[in-house]
């Protein structure tokens, strides 16, 4: 009789512990096997000039951010004003990738809301972005001068994330 009682109790306790562990995890902290690795080559048509290519190799020697976004993404709308701020006030170079979107909607969005990007690649079919391990939008990568991914942030960028995580890292990488 006691054994029949202990098995369900043991299962219940195990499930409670696993649930407790799961609740302490941050869903935005999605690990990436690409951290510390050379960034996959990014070669996409330019959103504004489709005959021109956005090529990540042209950014070697610079610290830059890659921001994955789409007009269909509410969080991308929320972070966009902050992206404009860090581009204009902090001088951060950013390349945007408009992902799974309509080109005309993306152009209108950037015209209306401001364009923080030095270049915008257009990837409606996820041709290039899958190599980066992107799960959704927005996602932002910090790339160092050697073309190595140093950080991945899943979700929108806000002041708190910028001040705590990204700005210090970018300053450090620029000093190297």
PDB file of C-alpha atoms in Angstrom:
ATOM      1  CA  UNK A   1       0.000   0.000   0.000  1.00  0.00           C
ATOM      2  CA  UNK A   2       2.803   2.431   0.854  1.00  0.00           C
ATOM      3  CA  UNK A   3       4.563   1.836  -2.471  1.00  0.00           C
ATOM      4  CA  UNK A   4       1.426   2.722  -4.418  1.00  0.00           C
ATOM      5  CA  UNK A   5       1.327   5.990  -2.499  1.00  0.00           C
ATOM      6  CA  UNK A   6       5.050   6.797  -2.907  1.00  0.00           C
ATOM      7  CA  UNK A   7       5.215   6.461  -6.709  1.00  0.00           C
ATOM      8  CA  UNK A   8       2.638   9.191  -7.456  1.00  0.00           C
ATOM      9  CA  UNK A   9       4.163  11.356  -4.715  1.00  0.00           C
ATOM     10  CA  UNK A  10       7.627  10.945  -6.274  1.00  0.00           C
ATOM     11  CA  UNK A  11       6.295  11.827  -9.729  1.00  0.00           C
ATOM     12  CA  UNK A  12       4.493  14.856  -8.287  1.00  0.00           C
ATOM     13  CA  UNK A  13       7.653  16.078  -6.521  1.00  0.00           C
ATOM     14  CA  UNK A  14       9.757  15.602  -9.654  1.00  0.00           C
ATOM     15  CA  UNK A  15       7.244  17.531 -11.769  1.00  0.00           C
ATOM     16  CA  UNK A  16       7.132  20.309  -9.148  1.00  0.00           C
ATOM     17  CA  UNK A  17      10.931  20.649  -9.205  1.00  0.00           C
ATOM     18  CA  UNK A  18      11.031  20.696 -13.014  1.00  0.00           C
ATOM     19  CA  UNK A  19       8.262  23.297 -13.142  1.00  0.00           C
ATOM     20  CA  UNK A  20      10.117  25.432 -10.600  1.00  0.00           C
ATOM     21  CA  UNK A  21      13.304  25.279 -12.669  1.00  0.00           C
ATOM     22  CA  UNK A  22      11.391  26.121 -15.830  1.00  0.00           C
ATOM     23  CA  UNK A  23       9.770  29.159 -14.251  1.00  0.00           C
ATOM     24  CA  UNK A  24      13.174  30.609 -13.330  1.00  0.00           C
ATOM     25  CA  UNK A  25      14.445  30.533 -16.913  1.00  0.00           C
ATOM     26  CA  UNK A  26      14.227  33.630 -19.098  1.00  0.00           C
ATOM     27  CA  UNK A  27      12.585  32.767 -22.446  1.00  0.00           C
ATOM     28  CA  UNK A  28      14.607  35.583 -24.082  1.00  0.00           C
ATOM     29  CA  UNK A  29      17.881  33.845 -23.192  1.00  0.00           C
ATOM     30  CA  UNK A  30      17.916  31.510 -26.160  1.00  0.00           C
ATOM     31  CA  UNK A  31      21.421  30.080 -26.369  1.00  0.00           C
ATOM     32  CA  UNK A  32      23.191  30.264 -29.691  1.00  0.00           C
ATOM     33  CA  UNK A  33      25.908  27.896 -30.832  1.00  0.00           C
ATOM     34  CA  UNK A  34      27.156  30.744 -33.019  1.00  0.00           C
ATOM     35  CA  UNK A  35      28.514  32.837 -30.116  1.00  0.00           C
ATOM     36  CA  UNK A  36      32.284  32.993 -30.547  1.00  0.00           C
ATOM     37  CA  UNK A  37      32.042  31.695 -34.116  1.00  0.00           C
ATOM     38  CA  UNK A  38      32.619  33.478 -37.397  1.00  0.00           C
ATOM     39  CA  UNK A  39      29.303  34.951 -38.492  1.00  0.00           C
ATOM     40  CA  UNK A  40      27.626  33.234 -41.441  1.00  0.00           C
ATOM     41  CA  UNK A  41      28.009  35.200 -44.636  1.00  0.00           C
ATOM     42  CA  UNK A  42      25.148  37.595 -45.161  1.00  0.00           C
ATOM     43  CA  UNK A  43      24.519  38.261 -48.837  1.00  0.00           C
ATOM     44  CA  UNK A  44      21.050  39.593 -49.584  1.00  0.00           C
ATOM     45  CA  UNK A  45      19.430  41.987 -52.052  1.00  0.00           C
ATOM     46  CA  UNK A  46      19.235  45.534 -50.731  1.00  0.00           C
ATOM     47  CA  UNK A  47      15.669  46.472 -49.785  1.00  0.00           C
ATOM     48  CA  UNK A  48      15.877  49.820 -51.569  1.00  0.00           C
ATOM     49  CA  UNK A  49      18.101  48.797 -54.493  1.00  0.00           C
ATOM     50  CA  UNK A  50      17.375  45.119 -55.301  1.00  0.00           C
ATOM     51  CA  UNK A  51      20.173  44.977 -57.901  1.00  0.00           C
ATOM     52  CA  UNK A  52      22.685  45.845 -55.166  1.00  0.00           C
ATOM     53  CA  UNK A  53      23.691  43.269 -52.537  1.00  0.00           C
ATOM     54  CA  UNK A  54      24.100  43.749 -48.795  1.00  0.00           C
ATOM     55  CA  UNK A  55      27.322  41.889 -47.978  1.00  0.00           C
ATOM     56  CA  UNK A  56      28.516  41.386 -44.407  1.00  0.00           C
ATOM     57  CA  UNK A  57      32.119  41.061 -45.583  1.00  0.00           C
ATOM     58  CA  UNK A  58      32.151  44.797 -46.299  1.00  0.00           C
ATOM     59  CA  UNK A  59      31.898  45.368 -42.529  1.00  0.00           C
ATOM     60  CA  UNK A  60      35.077  43.528 -41.535  1.00  0.00           C
ATOM     61  CA  UNK A  61      37.152  45.812 -39.330  1.00  0.00           C
ATOM     62  CA  UNK A  62      34.040  47.366 -37.745  1.00  0.00           C
ATOM     63  CA  UNK A  63      31.882  46.494 -34.751  1.00  0.00           C
ATOM     64  CA  UNK A  64      28.260  46.349 -35.872  1.00  0.00           C
ATOM     65  CA  UNK A  65      24.802  45.062 -35.028  1.00  0.00           C
ATOM     66  CA  UNK A  66      22.630  42.837 -37.180  1.00  0.00           C
ATOM     67  CA  UNK A  67      18.945  43.400 -36.447  1.00  0.00           C
ATOM     68  CA  UNK A  68      16.292  41.008 -37.760  1.00  0.00           C
ATOM     69  CA  UNK A  69      12.890  42.677 -38.099  1.00  0.00           C
ATOM     70  CA  UNK A  70       9.591  42.718 -39.960  1.00  0.00           C
ATOM     71  CA  UNK A  71       6.624  45.049 -40.237  1.00  0.00           C
ATOM     72  CA  UNK A  72       4.395  42.155 -39.110  1.00  0.00           C
ATOM     73  CA  UNK A  73       6.253  42.047 -35.770  1.00  0.00           C
ATOM     74  CA  UNK A  74       4.743  44.185 -32.949  1.00  0.00           C
ATOM     75  CA  UNK A  75       7.944  43.998 -30.895  1.00  0.00           C
ATOM     76  CA  UNK A  76       9.901  45.351 -33.885  1.00  0.00           C
ATOM     77  CA  UNK A  77       7.613  48.379 -33.942  1.00  0.00           C
ATOM     78  CA  UNK A  78       8.222  48.882 -30.212  1.00  0.00           C
ATOM     79  CA  UNK A  79      12.015  48.754 -30.471  1.00  0.00           C
ATOM     80  CA  UNK A  80      12.340  50.855 -33.622  1.00  0.00           C
ATOM     81  CA  UNK A  81      12.479  54.245 -31.897  1.00  0.00           C
ATOM     82  CA  UNK A  82      15.295  52.952 -29.695  1.00  0.00           C
ATOM     83  CA  UNK A  83      17.181  51.654 -32.746  1.00  0.00           C
ATOM     84  CA  UNK A  84      16.940  55.140 -34.242  1.00  0.00           C
ATOM     85  CA  UNK A  85      18.340  56.522 -30.993  1.00  0.00           C
ATOM     86  CA  UNK A  86      21.369  54.223 -30.797  1.00  0.00           C
ATOM     87  CA  UNK A  87      22.153  54.789 -34.471  1.00  0.00           C
ATOM     88  CA  UNK A  88      21.981  58.585 -34.267  1.00  0.00           C
ATOM     89  CA  UNK A  89      23.083  59.315 -30.694  1.00  0.00           C
ATOM     90  CA  UNK A  90      25.421  56.405 -29.986  1.00  0.00           C
ATOM     91  CA  UNK A  91      26.838  56.095 -33.499  1.00  0.00           C
ATOM     92  CA  UNK A  92      26.261  52.353 -33.673  1.00  0.00           C
ATOM     93  CA  UNK A  93      26.416  50.853 -37.141  1.00  0.00           C
ATOM     94  CA  UNK A  94      23.499  48.530 -37.780  1.00  0.00           C
ATOM     95  CA  UNK A  95      22.530  46.345 -40.680  1.00  0.00           C
ATOM     96  CA  UNK A  96      18.889  45.397 -40.794  1.00  0.00           C
ATOM     97  CA  UNK A  97      17.411  42.308 -42.347  1.00  0.00           C
ATOM     98  CA  UNK A  98      13.777  42.653 -43.281  1.00  0.00           C
ATOM     99  CA  UNK A  99      12.554  39.091 -42.809  1.00  0.00           C
ATOM    100  CA  UNK A 100       9.444  37.337 -44.156  1.00  0.00           C
ATOM    101  CA  UNK A 101       7.912  40.620 -45.191  1.00  0.00           C
ATOM    102  CA  UNK A 102       6.551  42.658 -48.063  1.00  0.00           C
ATOM    103  CA  UNK A 103       9.169  44.985 -49.562  1.00  0.00           C
ATOM    104  CA  UNK A 104       6.779  47.894 -50.060  1.00  0.00           C
ATOM    105  CA  UNK A 105       5.480  47.657 -46.488  1.00  0.00           C
ATOM    106  CA  UNK A 106       9.064  47.602 -45.194  1.00  0.00           C
ATOM    107  CA  UNK A 107      10.083  50.632 -47.268  1.00  0.00           C
ATOM    108  CA  UNK A 108       7.044  52.563 -46.059  1.00  0.00           C
ATOM    109  CA  UNK A 109       7.768  51.603 -42.445  1.00  0.00           C
ATOM    110  CA  UNK A 110      11.341  52.912 -42.661  1.00  0.00           C
ATOM    111  CA  UNK A 111      10.242  56.055 -44.476  1.00  0.00           C
ATOM    112  CA  UNK A 112       7.591  56.804 -41.848  1.00  0.00           C
ATOM    113  CA  UNK A 113       9.484  55.706 -38.716  1.00  0.00           C
ATOM    114  CA  UNK A 114      13.085  56.516 -39.689  1.00  0.00           C
ATOM    115  CA  UNK A 115      15.850  54.278 -40.957  1.00  0.00           C
ATOM    116  CA  UNK A 116      18.560  53.478 -38.397  1.00  0.00           C
ATOM    117  CA  UNK A 117      20.345  51.031 -40.702  1.00  0.00           C
ATOM    118  CA  UNK A 118      23.421  51.602 -42.862  1.00  0.00           C
ATOM    119  CA  UNK A 119      22.034  48.854 -45.118  1.00  0.00           C
ATOM    120  CA  UNK A 120      18.864  46.761 -45.193  1.00  0.00           C
ATOM    121  CA  UNK A 121      18.880  43.270 -46.652  1.00  0.00           C
ATOM    122  CA  UNK A 122      15.618  41.777 -47.858  1.00  0.00           C
ATOM    123  CA  UNK A 123      14.992  38.112 -46.995  1.00  0.00           C
ATOM    124  CA  UNK A 124      11.316  37.254 -47.599  1.00  0.00           C
ATOM    125  CA  UNK A 125      11.979  33.511 -47.925  1.00  0.00           C
ATOM    126  CA  UNK A 126      14.489  33.058 -45.048  1.00  0.00           C
ATOM    127  CA  UNK A 127      17.276  32.279 -47.507  1.00  0.00           C
ATOM    128  CA  UNK A 128      20.120  33.740 -45.432  1.00  0.00           C
ATOM    129  CA  UNK A 129      18.679  34.108 -41.964  1.00  0.00           C
ATOM    130  CA  UNK A 130      18.313  30.413 -41.175  1.00  0.00           C
ATOM    131  CA  UNK A 131      22.130  30.139 -41.130  1.00  0.00           C
ATOM    132  CA  UNK A 132      22.078  32.600 -38.228  1.00  0.00           C
ATOM    133  CA  UNK A 133      19.779  30.419 -36.106  1.00  0.00           C
ATOM    134  CA  UNK A 134      17.001  32.979 -36.013  1.00  0.00           C
ATOM    135  CA  UNK A 135      13.832  31.862 -34.221  1.00  0.00           C
ATOM    136  CA  UNK A 136      11.765  35.001 -34.585  1.00  0.00           C
ATOM    137  CA  UNK A 137      11.890  38.738 -34.679  1.00  0.00           C
ATOM    138  CA  UNK A 138      13.317  40.902 -33.416  1.00  0.00           C
ATOM    139  CA  UNK A 139      16.720  39.379 -32.848  1.00  0.00           C
ATOM    140  CA  UNK A 140      19.953  41.331 -32.654  1.00  0.00           C
ATOM    141  CA  UNK A 141      23.530  40.119 -33.013  1.00  0.00           C
ATOM    142  CA  UNK A 142      26.724  41.931 -32.009  1.00  0.00           C
ATOM    143  CA  UNK A 143      29.505  41.285 -34.524  1.00  0.00           C
ATOM    144  CA  UNK A 144      33.122  42.187 -33.761  1.00  0.00           C
ATOM    145  CA  UNK A 145      35.813  43.597 -36.075  1.00  0.00           C
ATOM    146  CA  UNK A 146      36.892  40.101 -37.139  1.00  0.00           C
ATOM    147  CA  UNK A 147      33.363  39.087 -38.112  1.00  0.00           C
ATOM    148  CA  UNK A 148      32.780  36.946 -35.018  1.00  0.00           C
ATOM    149  CA  UNK A 149      29.384  36.857 -33.305  1.00  0.00           C
ATOM    150  CA  UNK A 150      29.890  38.031 -29.743  1.00  0.00           C
ATOM    151  CA  UNK A 151      26.298  38.292 -28.489  1.00  0.00           C
ATOM    152  CA  UNK A 152      22.768  37.447 -29.509  1.00  0.00           C
ATOM    153  CA  UNK A 153      19.762  39.207 -28.016  1.00  0.00           C
ATOM    154  CA  UNK A 154      16.306  37.769 -28.599  1.00  0.00           C
ATOM    155  CA  UNK A 155      13.454  40.241 -28.305  1.00  0.00           C
ATOM    156  CA  UNK A 156      13.267  44.013 -28.535  1.00  0.00           C
ATOM    157  CA  UNK A 157      16.130  46.267 -27.522  1.00  0.00           C
ATOM    158  CA  UNK A 158      15.338  48.678 -24.734  1.00  0.00           C
ATOM    159  CA  UNK A 159      17.410  51.087 -22.698  1.00  0.00           C
ATOM    160  CA  UNK A 160      17.930  48.577 -19.876  1.00  0.00           C
ATOM    161  CA  UNK A 161      19.285  45.881 -22.205  1.00  0.00           C
ATOM    162  CA  UNK A 162      21.431  48.439 -24.003  1.00  0.00           C
ATOM    163  CA  UNK A 163      22.967  49.864 -20.814  1.00  0.00           C
ATOM    164  CA  UNK A 164      23.489  46.533 -19.069  1.00  0.00           C
ATOM    165  CA  UNK A 165      24.585  44.222 -21.874  1.00  0.00           C
ATOM    166  CA  UNK A 166      25.178  45.709 -25.292  1.00  0.00           C
ATOM    167  CA  UNK A 167      26.769  49.134 -24.811  1.00  0.00           C
ATOM    168  CA  UNK A 168      29.586  47.857 -22.525  1.00  0.00           C
ATOM    169  CA  UNK A 169      30.302  44.989 -24.916  1.00  0.00           C
ATOM    170  CA  UNK A 170      30.377  47.271 -27.961  1.00  0.00           C
ATOM    171  CA  UNK A 171      32.694  49.751 -26.186  1.00  0.00           C
ATOM    172  CA  UNK A 172      35.004  46.880 -25.237  1.00  0.00           C
ATOM    173  CA  UNK A 173      35.039  45.483 -28.783  1.00  0.00           C
ATOM    174  CA  UNK A 174      35.696  48.904 -30.305  1.00  0.00           C
ATOM    175  CA  UNK A 175      38.692  49.360 -27.984  1.00  0.00           C
ATOM    176  CA  UNK A 176      40.245  46.041 -29.055  1.00  0.00           C
TER     177      UNK A 176
END
